[in-house]
XYZ file of C-alpha atoms in Angstrom:
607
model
C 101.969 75.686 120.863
C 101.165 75.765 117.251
C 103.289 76.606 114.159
C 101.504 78.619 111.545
C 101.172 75.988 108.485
C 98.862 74.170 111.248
C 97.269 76.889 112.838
C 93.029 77.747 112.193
C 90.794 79.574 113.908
C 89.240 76.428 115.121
C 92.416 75.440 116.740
C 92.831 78.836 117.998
C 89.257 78.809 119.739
C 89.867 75.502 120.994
C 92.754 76.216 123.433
C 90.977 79.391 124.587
C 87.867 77.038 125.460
C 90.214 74.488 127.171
C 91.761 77.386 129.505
C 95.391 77.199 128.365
C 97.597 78.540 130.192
C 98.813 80.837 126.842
C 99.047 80.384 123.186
C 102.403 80.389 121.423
C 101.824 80.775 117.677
C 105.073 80.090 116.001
C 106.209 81.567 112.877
C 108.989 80.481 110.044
C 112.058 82.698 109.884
C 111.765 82.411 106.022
C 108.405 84.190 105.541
C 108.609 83.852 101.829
C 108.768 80.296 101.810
C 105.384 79.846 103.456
C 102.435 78.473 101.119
C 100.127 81.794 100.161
C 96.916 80.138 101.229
C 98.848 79.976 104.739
C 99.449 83.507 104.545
C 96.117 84.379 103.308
C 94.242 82.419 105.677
C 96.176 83.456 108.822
C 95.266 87.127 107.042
C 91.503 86.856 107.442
C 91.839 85.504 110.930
C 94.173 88.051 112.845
C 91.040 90.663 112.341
C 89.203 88.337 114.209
C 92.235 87.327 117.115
C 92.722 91.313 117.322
C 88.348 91.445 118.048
C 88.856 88.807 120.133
C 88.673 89.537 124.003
C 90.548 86.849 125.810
C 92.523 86.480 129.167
C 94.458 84.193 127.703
C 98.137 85.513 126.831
C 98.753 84.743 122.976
C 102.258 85.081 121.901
C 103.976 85.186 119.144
C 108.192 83.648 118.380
C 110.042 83.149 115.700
C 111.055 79.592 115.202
C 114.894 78.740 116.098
C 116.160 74.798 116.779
C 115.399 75.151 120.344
C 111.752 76.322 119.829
C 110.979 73.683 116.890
C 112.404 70.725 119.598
C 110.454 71.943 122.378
C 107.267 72.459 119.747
C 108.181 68.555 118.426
C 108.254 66.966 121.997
C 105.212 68.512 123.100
C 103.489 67.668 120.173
C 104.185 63.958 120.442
C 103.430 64.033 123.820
C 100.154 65.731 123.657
C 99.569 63.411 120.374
C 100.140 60.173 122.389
C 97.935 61.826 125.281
C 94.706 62.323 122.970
C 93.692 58.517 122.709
C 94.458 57.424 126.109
C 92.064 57.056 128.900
C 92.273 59.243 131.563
C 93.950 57.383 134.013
C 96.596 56.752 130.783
C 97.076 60.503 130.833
C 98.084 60.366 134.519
C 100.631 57.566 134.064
C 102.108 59.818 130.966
C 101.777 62.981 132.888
C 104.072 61.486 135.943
C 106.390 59.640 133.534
C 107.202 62.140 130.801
C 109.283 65.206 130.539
C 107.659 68.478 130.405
C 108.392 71.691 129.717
C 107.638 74.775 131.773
C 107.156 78.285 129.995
C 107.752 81.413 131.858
C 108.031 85.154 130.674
C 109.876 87.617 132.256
C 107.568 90.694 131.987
C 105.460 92.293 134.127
C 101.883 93.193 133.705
C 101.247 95.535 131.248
C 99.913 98.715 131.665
C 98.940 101.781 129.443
C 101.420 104.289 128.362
C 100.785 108.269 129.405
C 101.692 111.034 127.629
C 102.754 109.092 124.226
C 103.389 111.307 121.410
C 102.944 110.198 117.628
C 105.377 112.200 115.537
C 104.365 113.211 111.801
C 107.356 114.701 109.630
C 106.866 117.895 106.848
C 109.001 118.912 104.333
C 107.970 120.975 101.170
C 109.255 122.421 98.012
C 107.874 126.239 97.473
C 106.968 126.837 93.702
C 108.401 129.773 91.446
C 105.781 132.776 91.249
C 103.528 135.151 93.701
C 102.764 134.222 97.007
C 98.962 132.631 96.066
C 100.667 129.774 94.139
C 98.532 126.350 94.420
C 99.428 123.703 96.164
C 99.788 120.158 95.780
C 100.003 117.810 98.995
C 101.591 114.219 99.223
C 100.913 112.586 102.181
C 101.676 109.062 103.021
C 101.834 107.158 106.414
C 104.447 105.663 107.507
C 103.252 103.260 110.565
C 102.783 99.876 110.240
C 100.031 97.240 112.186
C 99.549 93.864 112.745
C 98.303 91.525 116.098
C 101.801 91.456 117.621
C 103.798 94.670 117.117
C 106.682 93.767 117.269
C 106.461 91.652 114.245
C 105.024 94.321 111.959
C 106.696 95.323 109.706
C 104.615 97.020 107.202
C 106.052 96.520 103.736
C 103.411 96.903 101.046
C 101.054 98.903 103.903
C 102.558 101.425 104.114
C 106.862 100.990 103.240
C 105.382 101.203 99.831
C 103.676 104.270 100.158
C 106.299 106.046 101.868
C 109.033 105.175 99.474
C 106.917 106.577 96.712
C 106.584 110.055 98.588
C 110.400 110.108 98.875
C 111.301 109.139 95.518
C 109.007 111.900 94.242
C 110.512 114.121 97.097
C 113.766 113.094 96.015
C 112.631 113.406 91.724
C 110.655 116.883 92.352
C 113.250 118.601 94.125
C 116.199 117.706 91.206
C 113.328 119.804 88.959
C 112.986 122.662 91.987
C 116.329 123.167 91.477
C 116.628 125.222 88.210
C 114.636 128.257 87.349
C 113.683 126.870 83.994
C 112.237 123.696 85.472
C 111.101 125.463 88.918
C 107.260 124.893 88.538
C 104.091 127.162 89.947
C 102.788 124.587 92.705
C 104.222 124.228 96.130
C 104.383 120.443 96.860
C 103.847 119.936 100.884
C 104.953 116.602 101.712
C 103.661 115.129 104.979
C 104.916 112.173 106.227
C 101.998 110.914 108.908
C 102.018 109.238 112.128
C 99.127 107.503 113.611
C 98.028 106.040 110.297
C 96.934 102.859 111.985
C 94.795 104.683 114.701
C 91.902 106.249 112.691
C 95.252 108.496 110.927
C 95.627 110.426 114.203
C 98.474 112.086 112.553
C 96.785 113.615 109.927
C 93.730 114.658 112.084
C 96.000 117.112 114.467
C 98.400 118.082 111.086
C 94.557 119.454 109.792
C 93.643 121.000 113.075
C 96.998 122.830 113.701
C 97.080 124.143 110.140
C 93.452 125.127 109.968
C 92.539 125.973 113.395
C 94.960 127.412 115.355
C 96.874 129.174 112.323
C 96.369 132.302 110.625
C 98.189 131.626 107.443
C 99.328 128.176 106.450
C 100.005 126.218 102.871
C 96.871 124.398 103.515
C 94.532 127.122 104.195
C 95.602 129.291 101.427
C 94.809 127.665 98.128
C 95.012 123.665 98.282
C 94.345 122.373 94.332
C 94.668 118.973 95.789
C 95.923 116.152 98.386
C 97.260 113.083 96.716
C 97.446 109.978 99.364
C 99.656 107.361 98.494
C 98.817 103.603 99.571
C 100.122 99.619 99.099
C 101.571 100.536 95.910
C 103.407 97.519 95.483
C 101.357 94.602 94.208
C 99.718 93.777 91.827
C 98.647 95.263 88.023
C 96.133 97.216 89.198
C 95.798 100.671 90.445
C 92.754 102.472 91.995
C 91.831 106.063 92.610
C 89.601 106.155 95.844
C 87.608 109.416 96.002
C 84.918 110.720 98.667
C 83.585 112.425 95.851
C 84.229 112.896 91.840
C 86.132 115.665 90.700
C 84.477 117.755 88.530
C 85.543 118.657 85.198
C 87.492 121.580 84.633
C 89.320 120.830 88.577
C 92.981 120.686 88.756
C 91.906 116.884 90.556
C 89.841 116.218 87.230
C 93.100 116.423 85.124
C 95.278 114.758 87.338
C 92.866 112.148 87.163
C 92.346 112.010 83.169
C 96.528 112.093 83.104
C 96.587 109.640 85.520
C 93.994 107.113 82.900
C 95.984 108.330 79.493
C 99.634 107.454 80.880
C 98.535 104.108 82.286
C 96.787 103.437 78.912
C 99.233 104.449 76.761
C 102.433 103.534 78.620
C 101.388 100.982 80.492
C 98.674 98.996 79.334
C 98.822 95.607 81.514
C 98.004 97.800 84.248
C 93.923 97.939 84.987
C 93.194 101.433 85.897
C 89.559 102.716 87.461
C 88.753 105.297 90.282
C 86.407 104.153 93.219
C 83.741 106.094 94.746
C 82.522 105.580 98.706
C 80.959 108.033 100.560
C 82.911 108.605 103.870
C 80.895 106.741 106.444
C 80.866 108.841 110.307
C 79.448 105.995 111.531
C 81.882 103.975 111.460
C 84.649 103.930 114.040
C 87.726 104.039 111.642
C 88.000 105.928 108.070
C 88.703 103.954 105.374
C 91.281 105.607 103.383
C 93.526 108.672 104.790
C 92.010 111.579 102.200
C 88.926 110.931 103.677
C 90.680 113.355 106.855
C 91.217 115.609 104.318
C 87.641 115.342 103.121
C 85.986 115.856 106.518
C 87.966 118.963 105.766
C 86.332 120.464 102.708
C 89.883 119.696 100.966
C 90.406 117.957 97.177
C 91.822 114.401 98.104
C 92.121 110.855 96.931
C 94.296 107.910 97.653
C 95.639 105.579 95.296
C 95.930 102.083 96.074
C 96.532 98.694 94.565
C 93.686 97.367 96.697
C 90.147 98.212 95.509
C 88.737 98.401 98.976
C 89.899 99.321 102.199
C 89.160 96.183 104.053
C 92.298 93.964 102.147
C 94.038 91.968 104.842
C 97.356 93.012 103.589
C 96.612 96.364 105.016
C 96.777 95.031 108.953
C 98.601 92.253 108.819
C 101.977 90.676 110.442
C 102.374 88.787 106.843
C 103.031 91.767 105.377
C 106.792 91.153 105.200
C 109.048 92.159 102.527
C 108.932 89.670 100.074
C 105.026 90.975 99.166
C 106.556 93.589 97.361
C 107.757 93.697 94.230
C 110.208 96.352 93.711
C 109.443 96.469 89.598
C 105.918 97.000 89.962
C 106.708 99.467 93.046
C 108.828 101.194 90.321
C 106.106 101.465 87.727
C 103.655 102.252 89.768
C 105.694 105.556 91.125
C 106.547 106.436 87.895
C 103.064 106.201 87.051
C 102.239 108.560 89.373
C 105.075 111.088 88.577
C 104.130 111.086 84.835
C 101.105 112.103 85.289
C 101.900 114.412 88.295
C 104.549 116.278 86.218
C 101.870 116.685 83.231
C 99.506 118.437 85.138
C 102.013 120.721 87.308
C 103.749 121.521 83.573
C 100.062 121.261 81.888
C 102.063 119.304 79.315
C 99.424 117.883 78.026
C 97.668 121.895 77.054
C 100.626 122.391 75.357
C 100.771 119.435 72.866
C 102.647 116.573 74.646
C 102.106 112.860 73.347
C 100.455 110.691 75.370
C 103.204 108.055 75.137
C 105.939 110.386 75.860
C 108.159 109.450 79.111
C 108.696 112.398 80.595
C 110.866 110.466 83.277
C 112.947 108.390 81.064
C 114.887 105.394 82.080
C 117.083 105.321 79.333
C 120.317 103.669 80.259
C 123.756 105.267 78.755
C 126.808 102.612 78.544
C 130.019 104.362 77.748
C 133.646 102.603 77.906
C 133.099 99.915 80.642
C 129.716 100.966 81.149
C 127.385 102.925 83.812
C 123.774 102.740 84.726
C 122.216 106.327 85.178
C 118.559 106.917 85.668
C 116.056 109.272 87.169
C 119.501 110.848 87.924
C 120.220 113.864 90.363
C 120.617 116.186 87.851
C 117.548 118.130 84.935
C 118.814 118.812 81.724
C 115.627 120.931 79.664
C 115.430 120.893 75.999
C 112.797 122.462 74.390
C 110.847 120.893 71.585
C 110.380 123.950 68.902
C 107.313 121.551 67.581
C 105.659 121.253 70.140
C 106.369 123.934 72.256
C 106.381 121.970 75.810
C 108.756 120.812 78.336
C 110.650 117.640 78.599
C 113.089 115.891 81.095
C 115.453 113.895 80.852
C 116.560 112.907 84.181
C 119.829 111.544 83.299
C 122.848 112.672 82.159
C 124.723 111.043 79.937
C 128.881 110.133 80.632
C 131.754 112.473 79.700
C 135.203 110.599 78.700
C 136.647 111.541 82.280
C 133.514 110.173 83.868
C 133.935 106.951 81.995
C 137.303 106.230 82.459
C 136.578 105.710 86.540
C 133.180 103.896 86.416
C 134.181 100.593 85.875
C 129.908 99.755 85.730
C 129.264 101.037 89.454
C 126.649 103.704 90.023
C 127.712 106.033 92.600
C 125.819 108.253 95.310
C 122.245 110.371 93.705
C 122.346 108.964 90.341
C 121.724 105.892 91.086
C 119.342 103.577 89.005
C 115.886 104.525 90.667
C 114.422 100.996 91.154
C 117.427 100.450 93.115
C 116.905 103.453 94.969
C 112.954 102.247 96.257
C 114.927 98.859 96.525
C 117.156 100.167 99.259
C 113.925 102.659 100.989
C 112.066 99.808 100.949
C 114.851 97.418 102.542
C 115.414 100.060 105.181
C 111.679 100.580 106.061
C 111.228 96.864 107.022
C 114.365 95.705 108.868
C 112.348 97.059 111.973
C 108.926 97.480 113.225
C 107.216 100.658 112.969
C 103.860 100.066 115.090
C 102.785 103.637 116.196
C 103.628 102.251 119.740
C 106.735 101.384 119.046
C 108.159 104.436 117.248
C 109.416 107.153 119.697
C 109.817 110.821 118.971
C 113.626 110.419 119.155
C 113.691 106.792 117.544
C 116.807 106.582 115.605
C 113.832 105.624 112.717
C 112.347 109.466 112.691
C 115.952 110.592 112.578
C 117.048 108.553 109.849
C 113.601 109.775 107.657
C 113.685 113.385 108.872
C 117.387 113.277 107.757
C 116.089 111.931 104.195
C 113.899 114.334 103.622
C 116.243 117.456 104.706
C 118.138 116.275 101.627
C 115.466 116.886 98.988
C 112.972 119.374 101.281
C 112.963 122.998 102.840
C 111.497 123.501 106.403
C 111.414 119.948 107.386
C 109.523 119.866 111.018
C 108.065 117.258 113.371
C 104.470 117.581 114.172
C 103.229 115.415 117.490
C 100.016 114.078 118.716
C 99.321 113.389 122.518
C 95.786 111.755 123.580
C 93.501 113.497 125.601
C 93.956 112.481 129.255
C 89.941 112.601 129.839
C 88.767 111.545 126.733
C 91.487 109.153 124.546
C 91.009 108.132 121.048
C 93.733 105.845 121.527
C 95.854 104.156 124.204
C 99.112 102.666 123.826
C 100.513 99.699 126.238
C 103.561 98.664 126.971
C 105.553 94.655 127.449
C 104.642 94.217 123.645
C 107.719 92.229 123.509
C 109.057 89.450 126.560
C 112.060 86.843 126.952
C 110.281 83.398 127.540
C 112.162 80.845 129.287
C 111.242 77.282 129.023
C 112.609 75.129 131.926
C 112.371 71.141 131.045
C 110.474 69.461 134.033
C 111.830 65.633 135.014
C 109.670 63.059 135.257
C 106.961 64.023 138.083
C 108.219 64.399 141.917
C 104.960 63.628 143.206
C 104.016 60.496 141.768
C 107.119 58.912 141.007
C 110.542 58.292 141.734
C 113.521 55.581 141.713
C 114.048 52.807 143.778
C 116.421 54.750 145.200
C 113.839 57.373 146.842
C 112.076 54.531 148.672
C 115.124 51.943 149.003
C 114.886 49.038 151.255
C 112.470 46.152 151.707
C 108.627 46.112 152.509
C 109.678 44.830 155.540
C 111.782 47.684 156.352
C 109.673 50.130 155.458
C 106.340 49.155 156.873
C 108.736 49.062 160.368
C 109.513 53.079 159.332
C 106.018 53.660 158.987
C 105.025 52.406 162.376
C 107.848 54.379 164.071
C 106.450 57.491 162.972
C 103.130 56.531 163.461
C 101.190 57.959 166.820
C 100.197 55.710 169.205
C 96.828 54.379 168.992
C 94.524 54.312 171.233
C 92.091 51.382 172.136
C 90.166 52.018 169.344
C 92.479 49.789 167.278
C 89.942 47.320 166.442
C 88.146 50.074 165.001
C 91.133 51.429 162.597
C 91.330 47.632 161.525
C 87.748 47.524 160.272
C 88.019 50.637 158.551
C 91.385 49.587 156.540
C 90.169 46.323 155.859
C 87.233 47.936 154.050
C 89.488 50.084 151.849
C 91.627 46.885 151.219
C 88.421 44.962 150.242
C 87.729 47.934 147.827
C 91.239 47.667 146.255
C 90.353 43.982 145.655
C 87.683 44.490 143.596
C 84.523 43.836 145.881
C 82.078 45.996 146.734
C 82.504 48.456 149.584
C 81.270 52.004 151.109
C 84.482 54.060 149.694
C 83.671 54.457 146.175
C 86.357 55.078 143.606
C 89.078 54.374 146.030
C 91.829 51.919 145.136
C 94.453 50.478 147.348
C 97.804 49.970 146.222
C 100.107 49.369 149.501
C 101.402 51.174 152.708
C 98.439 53.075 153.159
C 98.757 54.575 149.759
C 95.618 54.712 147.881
C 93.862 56.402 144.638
C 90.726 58.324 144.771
C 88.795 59.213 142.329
C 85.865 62.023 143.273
C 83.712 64.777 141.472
C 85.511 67.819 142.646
C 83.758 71.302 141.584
C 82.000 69.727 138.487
C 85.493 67.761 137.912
C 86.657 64.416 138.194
C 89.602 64.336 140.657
C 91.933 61.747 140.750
C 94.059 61.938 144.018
C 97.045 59.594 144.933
C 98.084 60.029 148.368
C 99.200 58.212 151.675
C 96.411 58.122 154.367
C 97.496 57.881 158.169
C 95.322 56.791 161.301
C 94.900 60.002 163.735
C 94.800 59.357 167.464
C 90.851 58.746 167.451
C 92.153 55.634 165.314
C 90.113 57.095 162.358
C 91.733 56.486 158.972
C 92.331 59.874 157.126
C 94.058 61.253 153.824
C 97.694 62.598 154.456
C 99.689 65.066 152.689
C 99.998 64.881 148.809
C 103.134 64.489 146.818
C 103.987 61.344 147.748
C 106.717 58.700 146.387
C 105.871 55.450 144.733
C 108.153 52.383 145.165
C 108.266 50.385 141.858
C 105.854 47.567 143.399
C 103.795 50.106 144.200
C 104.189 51.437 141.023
C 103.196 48.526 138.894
C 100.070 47.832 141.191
C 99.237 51.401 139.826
C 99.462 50.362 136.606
C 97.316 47.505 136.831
C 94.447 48.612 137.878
C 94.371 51.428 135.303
C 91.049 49.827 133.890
C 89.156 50.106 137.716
C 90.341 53.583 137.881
C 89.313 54.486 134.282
C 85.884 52.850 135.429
C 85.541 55.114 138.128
C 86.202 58.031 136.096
C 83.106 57.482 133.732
C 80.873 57.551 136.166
C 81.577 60.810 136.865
């Protein structure tokens, strides 16, 4: 058992090298409060515990009172254990209270016939049937070493709570011819993200394969992927390949630099190139799907390469988002998103004008409305281009009842990601984990019904002869930790073995066989043991006596030292031989034990 401010990779390696019996790794309910150079550590070694083939169970609990007492006992035990001799270790091991761990799952086996679910929804655009169209994926699974405990926040909550909120922002502008734009937006929630983006791969091959006429064979300008947005003051657009000037992907991209330098300048803004790699056995980034396709994508990202920790991690908990820069760097993305689909920029719009404003109106007793549910369009006669102002501002009869609460749609929008976000990691959502039926696909397909036309599942099932991935199941057990007395075998009260020497040695005899003539013999041979136990030299090596016929052996056993303690008996040949093990000590016994700890330990080395 180790807690996680203690645990290393040495330590880790250790206990698989000393055969343990399992490894319970326990974690801190309050995830926040743990030291960052914990969590980063434990971050660059779960790649290598995931690599890792062991046969070795290695579990993972959440600390409680119970667990941290049973961690604190056994840690002072094993602590008291390390500087003792061998024979030491014995003593403690018969004298001290252990604990016995036990799970109540069976063997785990692989899962047939699993599906992964991927959710569409999409918003058609105003015009002919050959509009454009603009895709927004983002995956929703989350991944870490013990399932269960993954909960995805920054990889990928935050991505998916940007493609609602622009879901949710798009479909307010949708709504009114004036504002109803020429681009269909497809939004594609994926499943499999974790698993080479499995998802995606059978969302392409439905839609270009085995369709004749589908939004992403017709005229794609471009597929946006959206990434850990929810760190950091930096922002990266990952391409397979640079758009070329004069691209509908070349503006978004030179909107994407002007609003972030003109609007937000503490944010570091650069697009990275890397060449999709088929040799490698997982994609990097999810566009690169799209790539393989001959389709226009990119993925943005607060990470500047794919191989961040934070992307596979069980630390990836809540608390490592920050739901300000998770709003800024949405709105980032709309901005410039809106200025290409409007081609604002053609017609004249400032760089540093907020086309999403956050203004906030406070009329008698006061209201917060922002990125609101409703688009009023004015036109700028100067200028001749579009702007939005997603919020409305308060008539008298709507003041008089707010009393400073913000009700349903209108709400203020970094509370709105605030609330996705809080939703999307109060459970796991490891691909195995996340059922076609889950009440977690309901709850999102029912979000995006609200804000998107034709919302439909999409499912993935592996190939039976020839699986890219395969899902197990008893990710999650009940262990049961029994407290062991003081050991049986070696050692018991007075009680057990009540009565005098005397008495005793006169039960012994009773249920002794009879001996034959060849008593002188059996005496010879005892004596010999006896002299042993004295300290003199004698043909029994390593064997100690310490009364009734009760003697300690210590052998090489397999390549092992064995220490035995066990009652011998004299067969009917008169030959002395070892009886049955689990014997009980009487307390004389039990201090001769003790004292000759050092010939014991003695014996041991020479081994």
């Amino acid at each position: 058992m180790m807690r996680l401010v203690d645990f290393s990779y040495e330590q880790y390696q250790k206990a698989l090298r000393q055969s343990a019996g399992a490894v319970v790794i326990i974690l801190p309910k309050a995830m926040s409060a743990v030291p960052q150079d914990v969590v980063r550590q434990f971050m660059e070694i779960e790649p290598e515990m995931l690599a890792m083939e062991t046969i070795v169970p290695v579990y993972f609990a959440v600390e409680d009172e119970e667990l941290l007492s049973i961690y604190e006992q056994t840690r002072v035990a094993s602590t008291s254990q390390g500087s003792a001799s061998a024979a030491e270790v014995l003593l403690h091991t018969a004298t001290a209270n252990g604990f016995q761990m036990v799970t109540s799952g069976a063997q785990s086996k692989a899962i047939s016939d699993w599906l992964i679910t991927s959710l569409e929804g999409r918003l058609t655009g105003l015009g002919g049937e050959d509009l454009p169209t603009i895709v927004i994926v983002a995956h929703y699974d989350s991944f870490g070493v013990a399932p269960w405990l993954s909960h995805g926040a920054d990889s990928n909550g935050s991505g998916i709570s940007g493609l609602l909120e622009l879901a949710r922002l798009f479909s307010r502008l949708y709504t009114y011819k004036r504002t109803h734009a020429g681009y269909n937006l497809l939004f594609f929630a994926s499943g499999g993200g974790k698993f080479n983006y499995q998802g995606t791969k059978r969302w392409l091959e439905d839609n270009l394969d085995h369709t004749d006429s589908s939004l992403l064979q017709d005229n794609v300008a471009f597929v946006l992927c959206l990434d850990t947005l929810g760190r950091g003051n930096s922002l990266h657009l990952h391409v397979s390949k640079p758009p070329k000037e004069g691209t509908l992907q070349h503006a978004f991209l030179r909107e994407l630099e002007m609003v972030v330098a003109s609007q937000f300048p503490e944010v570091k803004f650069s697009m990275v190139h890397k060449k999709i790699n088929l040799a490698e056995d997982m994609l990097a980034w999810e566009h690169e799907r799209f790539a393989i396709r001959r389709l226009p994508a990119f993925t943005i990202s607060h990470l500047e390469s794919h191989r961040d920790g934070p992307r596979n991690s069980i630390m990836d908990m809540r608390s490592r988002v920050d739901s300000k820069t998770l709003t800024r760097n949405t709105r980032i993305i709309a901005e410039a998103l809106t200025r290409v689909i409007y081609n604002l920029t053609e017609k004249g719009a400032p760089a540093d004008l907020q086309i999403f404003t956050e203004q906030m109106v406070r009329e008698q007793g006061g209201i917060d409305v922002a990125w609101g549910e409703r688009a009023l369009e004015t036109f700028d006669q100067q200028h001749k281009f579009v702007v939005f102002s997603l919020w409305r501002p308060l008539s008298a009869a709507d003041s008089a009842g707010a009393a400073g609460v913000c009700d349903g749609p209108q709400q203020f929008q970094q509370e709105q990601l605030e609330s996705v976000m809080d939703w999307l990691t109060s459970q796991p959502r490891a691909a195995q984990l996340v059922d076609k039926d889950s009440t977690f696909l309901n709850t999102l397909e029912y979000y995006m019904s609200r804000y998107l036309k034709d919302v439909k599942q999409h499912h993935v099932k592996a190939d039976k002869r020839d699986p890219e991935f395969v899902f197990y199941d008893q990710l999650k057990q009940v262990m049961n930790a029994y407290r062991m007395p003081k050991s049986k075998e070696l050692v018991e009260t007075t009680t057990s073995d009540s009565g005098s020497d005397a008495e005793n040695e006169k039960k012994r005899k009773k249920e002794m066989p009879s001996k034959p003539e060849k008593r002188p013999k059996t005496e010879a041979k005892t004596s010999k043991v006896a002299t042993k136990s004295q300290g003199q030299d004698s043909e029994e090596e390593g064997m100690f006596q310490i009364g009734k016929m009760r003697y300690v052996r210590v052998s090489c056993f397999k390549g092992k030292v064995l220490v035995d303690i066990r009652e011998f008996y004299i067969d009917k040949e008169g030959d002395t031989k070892p009886g049955r093990k689990g014997i009980a000590l009487s307390a004389e016994q039990w201090n001769h034990l003790k004292e000759i700890i050092p010939d014991i330990d003695a014996a041991v080395k020479k081994f």
